[in-house]
Amino acid sequence: MIGGGLDLVDIQRFREVLARRPSLHQRLFTDGELALAAARRDPVPALAVRFAAKEAVMKALGVGLGAFSFQEVEVLKRDSGAPELRVTGGAAALAERQGVSQWHVSISHSVATAGAVVSAL
């Protein structure tokens, strides 16, 4: 394993931030992620868990905010329903320099908290 990351997001706090800054949706999420979330009755938990995964990727790579765009990490769904992590652009270049050839992601949320665990292999 090259790195691992874990992140938790308070869903209510995330909801409040998104409400205060509507343009944040477009900065943080890809069109695919926004479409997946929009299909839900309440899209905020789906967005919060994806944000947690993006932060977990940063931690797995040992970098902080600003190392790459949030849109360069995308969390979609496989046909099986399992989450799929796609890393592109500067994030992919950074991962390649560190020797990452494979990613594993696990996401989950409760009513209050969204969390993600990422392994960079």
Short mmCIF file of N, CA, C and O in Angstrom, two decimals:
data_model
loop_
_atom_site.label_atom_id
_atom_site.label_comp_id
_atom_site.label_asym_id
_atom_site.label_seq_id
_atom_site.Cartn_x
_atom_site.Cartn_y
_atom_site.Cartn_z
N MET A 1 0.85 -1.18 0.00
CA MET A 1 0.00 0.00 0.00
C MET A 1 0.90 1.24 0.00
O MET A 1 1.85 1.32 0.75
N ILE A 2 0.53 2.20 -0.81
CA ILE A 2 1.27 3.45 -0.89
C ILE A 2 0.73 4.45 0.12
O ILE A 2 1.47 5.20 0.74
N GLY A 3 -0.59 4.47 0.29
CA GLY A 3 -1.17 5.39 1.25
C GLY A 3 -2.62 5.07 1.53
O GLY A 3 -3.28 4.37 0.76
N GLY A 4 -3.10 5.57 2.65
CA GLY A 4 -4.50 5.40 3.02
C GLY A 4 -5.05 6.71 3.54
O GLY A 4 -4.31 7.54 4.08
N GLY A 5 -6.34 6.89 3.33
CA GLY A 5 -6.98 8.11 3.81
C GLY A 5 -8.37 7.82 4.34
O GLY A 5 -9.07 6.95 3.83
N LEU A 6 -8.75 8.55 5.35
CA LEU A 6 -10.08 8.46 5.96
C LEU A 6 -10.58 9.87 6.16
O LEU A 6 -9.83 10.74 6.61
N ASP A 7 -11.84 10.11 5.84
CA ASP A 7 -12.42 11.43 6.10
C ASP A 7 -13.87 11.28 6.50
O ASP A 7 -14.58 10.39 5.99
N LEU A 8 -14.31 12.14 7.42
CA LEU A 8 -15.69 12.19 7.87
C LEU A 8 -16.23 13.59 7.65
O LEU A 8 -15.51 14.57 7.84
N VAL A 9 -17.50 13.68 7.27
CA VAL A 9 -18.15 14.97 7.02
C VAL A 9 -19.45 15.02 7.81
O VAL A 9 -20.26 14.08 7.73
N ASP A 10 -19.67 16.08 8.55
CA ASP A 10 -20.93 16.33 9.24
C ASP A 10 -21.94 16.78 8.18
O ASP A 10 -21.77 17.84 7.57
N ILE A 11 -22.96 15.99 7.95
CA ILE A 11 -23.90 16.26 6.85
C ILE A 11 -24.65 17.57 7.04
O ILE A 11 -24.82 18.33 6.08
N GLN A 12 -25.11 17.87 8.23
CA GLN A 12 -25.84 19.12 8.44
C GLN A 12 -24.96 20.33 8.18
O GLN A 12 -25.38 21.29 7.53
N ARG A 13 -23.76 20.28 8.65
CA ARG A 13 -22.82 21.39 8.41
C ARG A 13 -22.53 21.54 6.92
O ARG A 13 -22.50 22.65 6.39
N PHE A 14 -22.36 20.42 6.23
CA PHE A 14 -22.11 20.44 4.79
C PHE A 14 -23.33 21.02 4.06
O PHE A 14 -23.17 21.81 3.13
N ARG A 15 -24.53 20.64 4.50
CA ARG A 15 -25.77 21.17 3.92
C ARG A 15 -25.81 22.70 4.04
O ARG A 15 -26.16 23.40 3.09
N GLU A 16 -25.42 23.21 5.21
CA GLU A 16 -25.42 24.65 5.44
C GLU A 16 -24.40 25.38 4.56
O GLU A 16 -24.68 26.44 4.02
N VAL A 17 -23.23 24.79 4.40
CA VAL A 17 -22.21 25.39 3.54
C VAL A 17 -22.69 25.44 2.09
O VAL A 17 -22.55 26.46 1.41
N LEU A 18 -23.28 24.35 1.60
CA LEU A 18 -23.80 24.32 0.23
C LEU A 18 -24.92 25.34 0.03
O LEU A 18 -25.02 25.96 -1.03
N ALA A 19 -25.76 25.52 1.05
CA ALA A 19 -26.86 26.49 0.95
C ALA A 19 -26.34 27.93 0.90
O ALA A 19 -26.88 28.76 0.18
N ARG A 20 -25.28 28.20 1.65
CA ARG A 20 -24.69 29.55 1.68
C ARG A 20 -23.92 29.86 0.41
O ARG A 20 -23.80 31.02 0.03
N ARG A 21 -23.36 28.82 -0.22
CA ARG A 21 -22.51 29.02 -1.40
C ARG A 21 -22.96 28.11 -2.54
O ARG A 21 -22.31 27.09 -2.81
N PRO A 22 -24.06 28.45 -3.22
CA PRO A 22 -24.60 27.59 -4.27
C PRO A 22 -23.62 27.25 -5.38
O PRO A 22 -23.68 26.16 -5.96
N SER A 23 -22.67 28.13 -5.68
CA SER A 23 -21.71 27.85 -6.75
C SER A 23 -20.69 26.79 -6.35
O SER A 23 -19.97 26.25 -7.21
N LEU A 24 -20.63 26.44 -5.08
CA LEU A 24 -19.69 25.44 -4.60
C LEU A 24 -19.94 24.07 -5.23
O LEU A 24 -18.99 23.30 -5.46
N HIS A 25 -21.20 23.77 -5.54
CA HIS A 25 -21.53 22.49 -6.18
C HIS A 25 -20.66 22.26 -7.41
O HIS A 25 -20.10 21.18 -7.59
N GLN A 26 -20.60 23.27 -8.27
CA GLN A 26 -19.86 23.15 -9.52
C GLN A 26 -18.35 23.08 -9.31
O GLN A 26 -17.65 22.49 -10.12
N ARG A 27 -17.85 23.66 -8.24
CA ARG A 27 -16.42 23.63 -7.97
C ARG A 27 -15.96 22.29 -7.38
O ARG A 27 -14.86 21.82 -7.64
N LEU A 28 -16.84 21.67 -6.60
CA LEU A 28 -16.46 20.45 -5.89
C LEU A 28 -16.78 19.17 -6.65
O LEU A 28 -16.08 18.16 -6.46
N PHE A 29 -17.83 19.19 -7.46
CA PHE A 29 -18.35 17.94 -8.02
C PHE A 29 -18.40 17.94 -9.54
O PHE A 29 -18.62 18.97 -10.16
N THR A 30 -18.25 16.75 -10.11
CA THR A 30 -18.37 16.59 -11.56
C THR A 30 -19.86 16.51 -11.93
O THR A 30 -20.72 16.30 -11.07
N ASP A 31 -20.13 16.64 -13.21
CA ASP A 31 -21.51 16.51 -13.68
C ASP A 31 -22.07 15.13 -13.34
O ASP A 31 -23.24 15.00 -12.97
N GLY A 32 -21.24 14.10 -13.46
CA GLY A 32 -21.68 12.75 -13.12
C GLY A 32 -22.07 12.60 -11.67
O GLY A 32 -23.07 11.97 -11.33
N GLU A 33 -21.28 13.18 -10.79
CA GLU A 33 -21.59 13.12 -9.35
C GLU A 33 -22.85 13.90 -9.04
O GLU A 33 -23.69 13.44 -8.25
N LEU A 34 -23.01 15.07 -9.65
CA LEU A 34 -24.21 15.88 -9.42
C LEU A 34 -25.45 15.15 -9.92
O LEU A 34 -26.50 15.20 -9.27
N ALA A 35 -25.34 14.44 -11.04
CA ALA A 35 -26.48 13.68 -11.57
C ALA A 35 -26.85 12.53 -10.63
O ALA A 35 -28.05 12.29 -10.39
N LEU A 36 -25.86 11.82 -10.11
CA LEU A 36 -26.15 10.74 -9.16
C LEU A 36 -26.87 11.27 -7.93
O LEU A 36 -27.84 10.68 -7.46
N ALA A 37 -26.40 12.38 -7.41
CA ALA A 37 -27.00 12.96 -6.21
C ALA A 37 -28.40 13.49 -6.50
O ALA A 37 -29.31 13.35 -5.67
N ALA A 38 -28.59 14.09 -7.67
CA ALA A 38 -29.89 14.67 -8.02
C ALA A 38 -30.99 13.61 -8.12
O ALA A 38 -32.17 13.93 -7.95
N ALA A 39 -30.61 12.37 -8.35
CA ALA A 39 -31.60 11.29 -8.46
C ALA A 39 -32.16 10.88 -7.10
O ALA A 39 -33.12 10.12 -7.03
N ARG A 40 -31.59 11.39 -6.03
CA ARG A 40 -32.03 11.05 -4.68
C ARG A 40 -32.99 12.09 -4.14
O ARG A 40 -32.95 13.25 -4.53
N ARG A 41 -33.85 11.65 -3.22
CA ARG A 41 -34.79 12.59 -2.59
C ARG A 41 -34.05 13.71 -1.89
O ARG A 41 -34.41 14.87 -1.99
N ASP A 42 -33.00 13.37 -1.17
CA ASP A 42 -32.14 14.35 -0.51
C ASP A 42 -30.72 14.14 -1.06
O ASP A 42 -30.05 13.17 -0.70
N PRO A 43 -30.25 15.03 -1.92
CA PRO A 43 -28.93 14.83 -2.55
C PRO A 43 -27.74 15.11 -1.63
O PRO A 43 -26.63 14.66 -1.92
N VAL A 44 -27.93 15.82 -0.54
CA VAL A 44 -26.79 16.26 0.28
C VAL A 44 -25.98 15.10 0.86
O VAL A 44 -24.74 15.14 0.79
N PRO A 45 -26.57 14.04 1.43
CA PRO A 45 -25.73 12.95 1.91
C PRO A 45 -24.87 12.32 0.82
O PRO A 45 -23.70 11.99 1.07
N ALA A 46 -25.40 12.19 -0.38
CA ALA A 46 -24.62 11.62 -1.49
C ALA A 46 -23.46 12.54 -1.87
O ALA A 46 -22.37 12.07 -2.22
N LEU A 47 -23.67 13.84 -1.79
CA LEU A 47 -22.60 14.78 -2.07
C LEU A 47 -21.57 14.79 -0.94
O LEU A 47 -20.36 14.82 -1.18
N ALA A 48 -22.05 14.76 0.29
CA ALA A 48 -21.15 14.78 1.44
C ALA A 48 -20.22 13.57 1.44
O ALA A 48 -19.02 13.70 1.72
N VAL A 49 -20.74 12.41 1.10
CA VAL A 49 -19.91 11.21 1.10
C VAL A 49 -18.88 11.26 -0.03
O VAL A 49 -17.74 10.80 0.11
N ARG A 50 -19.24 11.88 -1.13
CA ARG A 50 -18.28 12.05 -2.23
C ARG A 50 -17.21 13.07 -1.87
O ARG A 50 -16.04 12.90 -2.21
N PHE A 51 -17.60 14.12 -1.17
CA PHE A 51 -16.62 15.09 -0.70
C PHE A 51 -15.64 14.40 0.26
O PHE A 51 -14.43 14.63 0.20
N ALA A 52 -16.15 13.57 1.14
CA ALA A 52 -15.30 12.83 2.08
C ALA A 52 -14.29 11.97 1.31
O ALA A 52 -13.12 11.89 1.68
N ALA A 53 -14.74 11.33 0.23
CA ALA A 53 -13.83 10.49 -0.56
C ALA A 53 -12.74 11.33 -1.21
O ALA A 53 -11.58 10.91 -1.27
N LYS A 54 -13.08 12.51 -1.70
CA LYS A 54 -12.08 13.39 -2.32
C LYS A 54 -11.02 13.79 -1.29
O LYS A 54 -9.82 13.80 -1.59
N GLU A 55 -11.45 14.12 -0.10
CA GLU A 55 -10.51 14.48 0.97
C GLU A 55 -9.67 13.25 1.37
O GLU A 55 -8.49 13.39 1.65
N ALA A 56 -10.28 12.08 1.38
CA ALA A 56 -9.54 10.86 1.72
C ALA A 56 -8.47 10.55 0.67
O ALA A 56 -7.39 10.06 1.01
N VAL A 57 -8.74 10.86 -0.59
CA VAL A 57 -7.73 10.69 -1.64
C VAL A 57 -6.54 11.61 -1.36
O VAL A 57 -5.39 11.21 -1.47
N MET A 58 -6.82 12.86 -0.99
CA MET A 58 -5.74 13.79 -0.67
C MET A 58 -4.88 13.24 0.48
O MET A 58 -3.65 13.29 0.43
N LYS A 59 -5.53 12.70 1.48
CA LYS A 59 -4.81 12.14 2.62
C LYS A 59 -4.00 10.91 2.19
O LYS A 59 -2.87 10.73 2.64
N ALA A 60 -4.57 10.07 1.34
CA ALA A 60 -3.86 8.88 0.87
C ALA A 60 -2.61 9.26 0.09
O ALA A 60 -1.60 8.55 0.11
N LEU A 61 -2.65 10.41 -0.59
CA LEU A 61 -1.50 10.88 -1.36
C LEU A 61 -0.57 11.76 -0.53
O LEU A 61 0.48 12.19 -1.01
N GLY A 62 -0.96 12.05 0.70
CA GLY A 62 -0.12 12.83 1.60
C GLY A 62 -0.05 14.31 1.25
O GLY A 62 0.95 14.96 1.49
N VAL A 63 -1.15 14.82 0.66
CA VAL A 63 -1.19 16.24 0.29
C VAL A 63 -2.40 16.90 0.93
O VAL A 63 -3.32 16.23 1.39
N GLY A 64 -2.40 18.22 0.91
CA GLY A 64 -3.52 18.96 1.48
C GLY A 64 -4.34 19.64 0.40
O GLY A 64 -4.13 19.44 -0.80
N LEU A 65 -5.25 20.49 0.86
CA LEU A 65 -6.10 21.25 -0.05
C LEU A 65 -5.25 22.07 -1.00
O LEU A 65 -4.23 22.63 -0.61
N GLY A 66 -5.69 22.12 -2.24
CA GLY A 66 -4.99 22.91 -3.25
C GLY A 66 -4.00 22.12 -4.07
O GLY A 66 -3.47 22.63 -5.06
N ALA A 67 -3.72 20.89 -3.69
CA ALA A 67 -2.77 20.07 -4.45
C ALA A 67 -3.34 19.72 -5.82
O ALA A 67 -2.58 19.53 -6.78
N PHE A 68 -4.65 19.62 -5.92
CA PHE A 68 -5.33 19.37 -7.18
C PHE A 68 -6.79 19.77 -7.03
O PHE A 68 -7.27 19.98 -5.93
N SER A 69 -7.48 19.86 -8.14
CA SER A 69 -8.89 20.25 -8.15
C SER A 69 -9.76 19.12 -7.61
O SER A 69 -9.52 17.95 -7.90
N PHE A 70 -10.78 19.49 -6.86
CA PHE A 70 -11.73 18.49 -6.37
C PHE A 70 -12.38 17.72 -7.52
O PHE A 70 -12.74 16.56 -7.37
N GLN A 71 -12.54 18.36 -8.66
CA GLN A 71 -13.17 17.69 -9.80
C GLN A 71 -12.26 16.65 -10.44
O GLN A 71 -12.72 15.87 -11.27
N GLU A 72 -11.00 16.60 -10.06
CA GLU A 72 -10.09 15.59 -10.60
C GLU A 72 -10.23 14.26 -9.89
O GLU A 72 -9.58 13.28 -10.27
N VAL A 73 -11.05 14.22 -8.87
CA VAL A 73 -11.40 12.97 -8.18
C VAL A 73 -12.91 12.82 -8.29
O VAL A 73 -13.65 13.70 -7.87
N GLU A 74 -13.34 11.72 -8.87
CA GLU A 74 -14.78 11.51 -9.12
C GLU A 74 -15.20 10.18 -8.51
O GLU A 74 -14.51 9.17 -8.70
N VAL A 75 -16.31 10.19 -7.79
CA VAL A 75 -16.84 8.97 -7.19
C VAL A 75 -18.17 8.67 -7.88
O VAL A 75 -19.16 9.39 -7.69
N LEU A 76 -18.17 7.62 -8.68
CA LEU A 76 -19.38 7.19 -9.40
C LEU A 76 -19.81 5.84 -8.88
O LEU A 76 -19.25 5.33 -7.91
N LYS A 77 -20.78 5.25 -9.53
CA LYS A 77 -21.31 3.96 -9.11
C LYS A 77 -21.15 2.96 -10.24
O LYS A 77 -21.49 3.24 -11.38
N ARG A 78 -20.61 1.79 -9.90
CA ARG A 78 -20.55 0.69 -10.86
C ARG A 78 -21.95 0.11 -11.03
O ARG A 78 -22.85 0.39 -10.23
N ASP A 79 -22.13 -0.72 -12.05
CA ASP A 79 -23.43 -1.37 -12.27
C ASP A 79 -23.86 -2.17 -11.05
O ASP A 79 -25.04 -2.30 -10.76
N SER A 80 -22.88 -2.69 -10.30
CA SER A 80 -23.18 -3.49 -9.10
C SER A 80 -23.65 -2.63 -7.93
O SER A 80 -24.12 -3.14 -6.94
N GLY A 81 -23.46 -1.31 -8.05
CA GLY A 81 -23.79 -0.41 -6.95
C GLY A 81 -22.58 0.00 -6.13
O GLY A 81 -22.64 0.93 -5.34
N ALA A 82 -21.46 -0.70 -6.32
CA ALA A 82 -20.24 -0.38 -5.58
C ALA A 82 -19.68 0.96 -6.07
O ALA A 82 -19.81 1.30 -7.24
N PRO A 83 -19.07 1.72 -5.17
CA PRO A 83 -18.47 2.99 -5.61
C PRO A 83 -17.24 2.75 -6.46
O PRO A 83 -16.52 1.76 -6.29
N GLU A 84 -17.02 3.66 -7.39
CA GLU A 84 -15.86 3.59 -8.27
C GLU A 84 -15.16 4.94 -8.22
O GLU A 84 -15.79 5.99 -8.36
N LEU A 85 -13.87 4.91 -8.02
CA LEU A 85 -13.07 6.13 -7.91
C LEU A 85 -12.32 6.35 -9.23
O LEU A 85 -11.63 5.46 -9.71
N ARG A 86 -12.48 7.54 -9.79
CA ARG A 86 -11.74 7.93 -10.99
C ARG A 86 -10.89 9.13 -10.64
O ARG A 86 -11.39 10.13 -10.15
N VAL A 87 -9.60 9.01 -10.92
CA VAL A 87 -8.65 10.07 -10.62
C VAL A 87 -8.05 10.52 -11.94
O VAL A 87 -7.54 9.71 -12.70
N THR A 88 -8.13 11.84 -12.22
CA THR A 88 -7.68 12.37 -13.50
C THR A 88 -6.80 13.61 -13.29
O THR A 88 -6.61 14.06 -12.16
N GLY A 89 -6.31 14.17 -14.37
CA GLY A 89 -5.58 15.44 -14.35
C GLY A 89 -4.39 15.45 -13.41
O GLY A 89 -3.62 14.49 -13.35
N GLY A 90 -4.25 16.56 -12.69
CA GLY A 90 -3.13 16.72 -11.77
C GLY A 90 -3.12 15.69 -10.65
O GLY A 90 -2.06 15.27 -10.19
N ALA A 91 -4.30 15.27 -10.21
CA ALA A 91 -4.38 14.24 -9.17
C ALA A 91 -3.82 12.92 -9.68
O ALA A 91 -3.08 12.23 -8.97
N ALA A 92 -4.15 12.57 -10.93
CA ALA A 92 -3.64 11.33 -11.52
C ALA A 92 -2.12 11.41 -11.72
O ALA A 92 -1.40 10.43 -11.48
N ALA A 93 -1.63 12.58 -12.13
CA ALA A 93 -0.19 12.75 -12.33
C ALA A 93 0.55 12.61 -11.00
O ALA A 93 1.60 11.95 -10.92
N LEU A 94 0.00 13.20 -9.94
CA LEU A 94 0.60 13.09 -8.61
C LEU A 94 0.61 11.62 -8.16
O LEU A 94 1.62 11.12 -7.66
N ALA A 95 -0.51 10.94 -8.36
CA ALA A 95 -0.60 9.52 -7.97
C ALA A 95 0.40 8.68 -8.75
O ALA A 95 1.06 7.81 -8.18
N GLU A 96 0.54 8.96 -10.03
CA GLU A 96 1.48 8.20 -10.85
C GLU A 96 2.92 8.41 -10.38
O GLU A 96 3.69 7.45 -10.28
N ARG A 97 3.27 9.65 -10.04
CA ARG A 97 4.62 9.93 -9.53
C ARG A 97 4.89 9.17 -8.23
O ARG A 97 6.03 8.80 -7.94
N GLN A 98 3.83 8.93 -7.46
CA GLN A 98 4.00 8.20 -6.20
C GLN A 98 3.91 6.69 -6.39
O GLN A 98 4.05 5.93 -5.43
N GLY A 99 3.62 6.26 -7.61
CA GLY A 99 3.56 4.82 -7.90
C GLY A 99 2.20 4.18 -7.71
O GLY A 99 2.08 2.96 -7.70
N VAL A 100 1.16 4.99 -7.58
CA VAL A 100 -0.19 4.44 -7.40
C VAL A 100 -0.68 3.87 -8.73
O VAL A 100 -0.67 4.55 -9.76
N SER A 101 -1.10 2.62 -8.70
CA SER A 101 -1.63 1.99 -9.91
C SER A 101 -3.07 1.53 -9.73
O SER A 101 -3.74 1.15 -10.69
N GLN A 102 -3.55 1.57 -8.50
CA GLN A 102 -4.89 1.07 -8.21
C GLN A 102 -5.45 1.81 -7.01
O GLN A 102 -4.71 2.20 -6.10
N TRP A 103 -6.77 1.99 -7.02
CA TRP A 103 -7.48 2.66 -5.92
C TRP A 103 -8.58 1.75 -5.40
O TRP A 103 -9.21 1.04 -6.17
N HIS A 104 -8.81 1.82 -4.11
CA HIS A 104 -9.98 1.20 -3.49
C HIS A 104 -10.67 2.27 -2.66
O HIS A 104 -10.01 3.03 -1.97
N VAL A 105 -12.01 2.30 -2.75
CA VAL A 105 -12.77 3.29 -1.99
C VAL A 105 -13.98 2.63 -1.36
O VAL A 105 -14.61 1.76 -1.97
N SER A 106 -14.27 3.02 -0.15
CA SER A 106 -15.47 2.58 0.54
C SER A 106 -16.14 3.83 1.10
O SER A 106 -15.48 4.67 1.72
N ILE A 107 -17.45 3.98 0.83
CA ILE A 107 -18.19 5.14 1.31
C ILE A 107 -19.43 4.69 2.05
O ILE A 107 -19.99 3.64 1.76
N SER A 108 -19.83 5.51 3.02
CA SER A 108 -21.04 5.21 3.78
C SER A 108 -21.50 6.48 4.48
O SER A 108 -20.71 7.39 4.69
N HIS A 109 -22.79 6.50 4.80
CA HIS A 109 -23.28 7.64 5.59
C HIS A 109 -24.44 7.21 6.46
O HIS A 109 -25.17 6.27 6.17
N SER A 110 -24.57 7.91 7.57
CA SER A 110 -25.72 7.79 8.44
C SER A 110 -26.55 9.05 8.25
O SER A 110 -26.27 9.84 7.36
N VAL A 111 -27.50 9.28 9.11
CA VAL A 111 -28.28 10.51 9.03
C VAL A 111 -27.39 11.72 9.29
O VAL A 111 -27.54 12.77 8.66
N ALA A 112 -26.40 11.59 10.17
CA ALA A 112 -25.60 12.71 10.60
C ALA A 112 -24.21 12.82 9.96
O ALA A 112 -23.69 13.92 9.83
N THR A 113 -23.61 11.69 9.59
CA THR A 113 -22.22 11.71 9.18
C THR A 113 -22.00 10.92 7.90
O THR A 113 -22.59 9.86 7.70
N ALA A 114 -21.14 11.46 7.03
CA ALA A 114 -20.72 10.77 5.82
C ALA A 114 -19.23 10.45 5.97
O ALA A 114 -18.47 11.26 6.49
N GLY A 115 -18.82 9.28 5.51
CA GLY A 115 -17.42 8.90 5.64
C GLY A 115 -16.92 8.14 4.45
O GLY A 115 -17.70 7.50 3.72
N ALA A 116 -15.61 8.21 4.25
CA ALA A 116 -14.97 7.49 3.16
C ALA A 116 -13.59 7.02 3.60
O ALA A 116 -12.89 7.71 4.34
N VAL A 117 -13.23 5.85 3.10
CA VAL A 117 -11.89 5.28 3.30
C VAL A 117 -11.34 5.01 1.91
O VAL A 117 -12.01 4.40 1.08
N VAL A 118 -10.11 5.45 1.67
CA VAL A 118 -9.46 5.26 0.37
C VAL A 118 -8.10 4.61 0.58
O VAL A 118 -7.34 5.01 1.47
N SER A 119 -7.81 3.62 -0.24
CA SER A 119 -6.48 3.01 -0.27
C SER A 119 -5.86 3.25 -1.63
O SER A 119 -6.50 3.04 -2.66
N ALA A 120 -4.63 3.72 -1.62
CA ALA A 120 -3.84 3.91 -2.84
C ALA A 120 -2.83 2.79 -2.90
O ALA A 120 -1.99 2.65 -2.00
N LEU A 121 -2.92 1.98 -3.94
CA LEU A 121 -2.04 0.80 -4.06
C LEU A 121 -1.13 0.93 -5.27
O LEU A 121 -1.43 1.57 -6.23
#
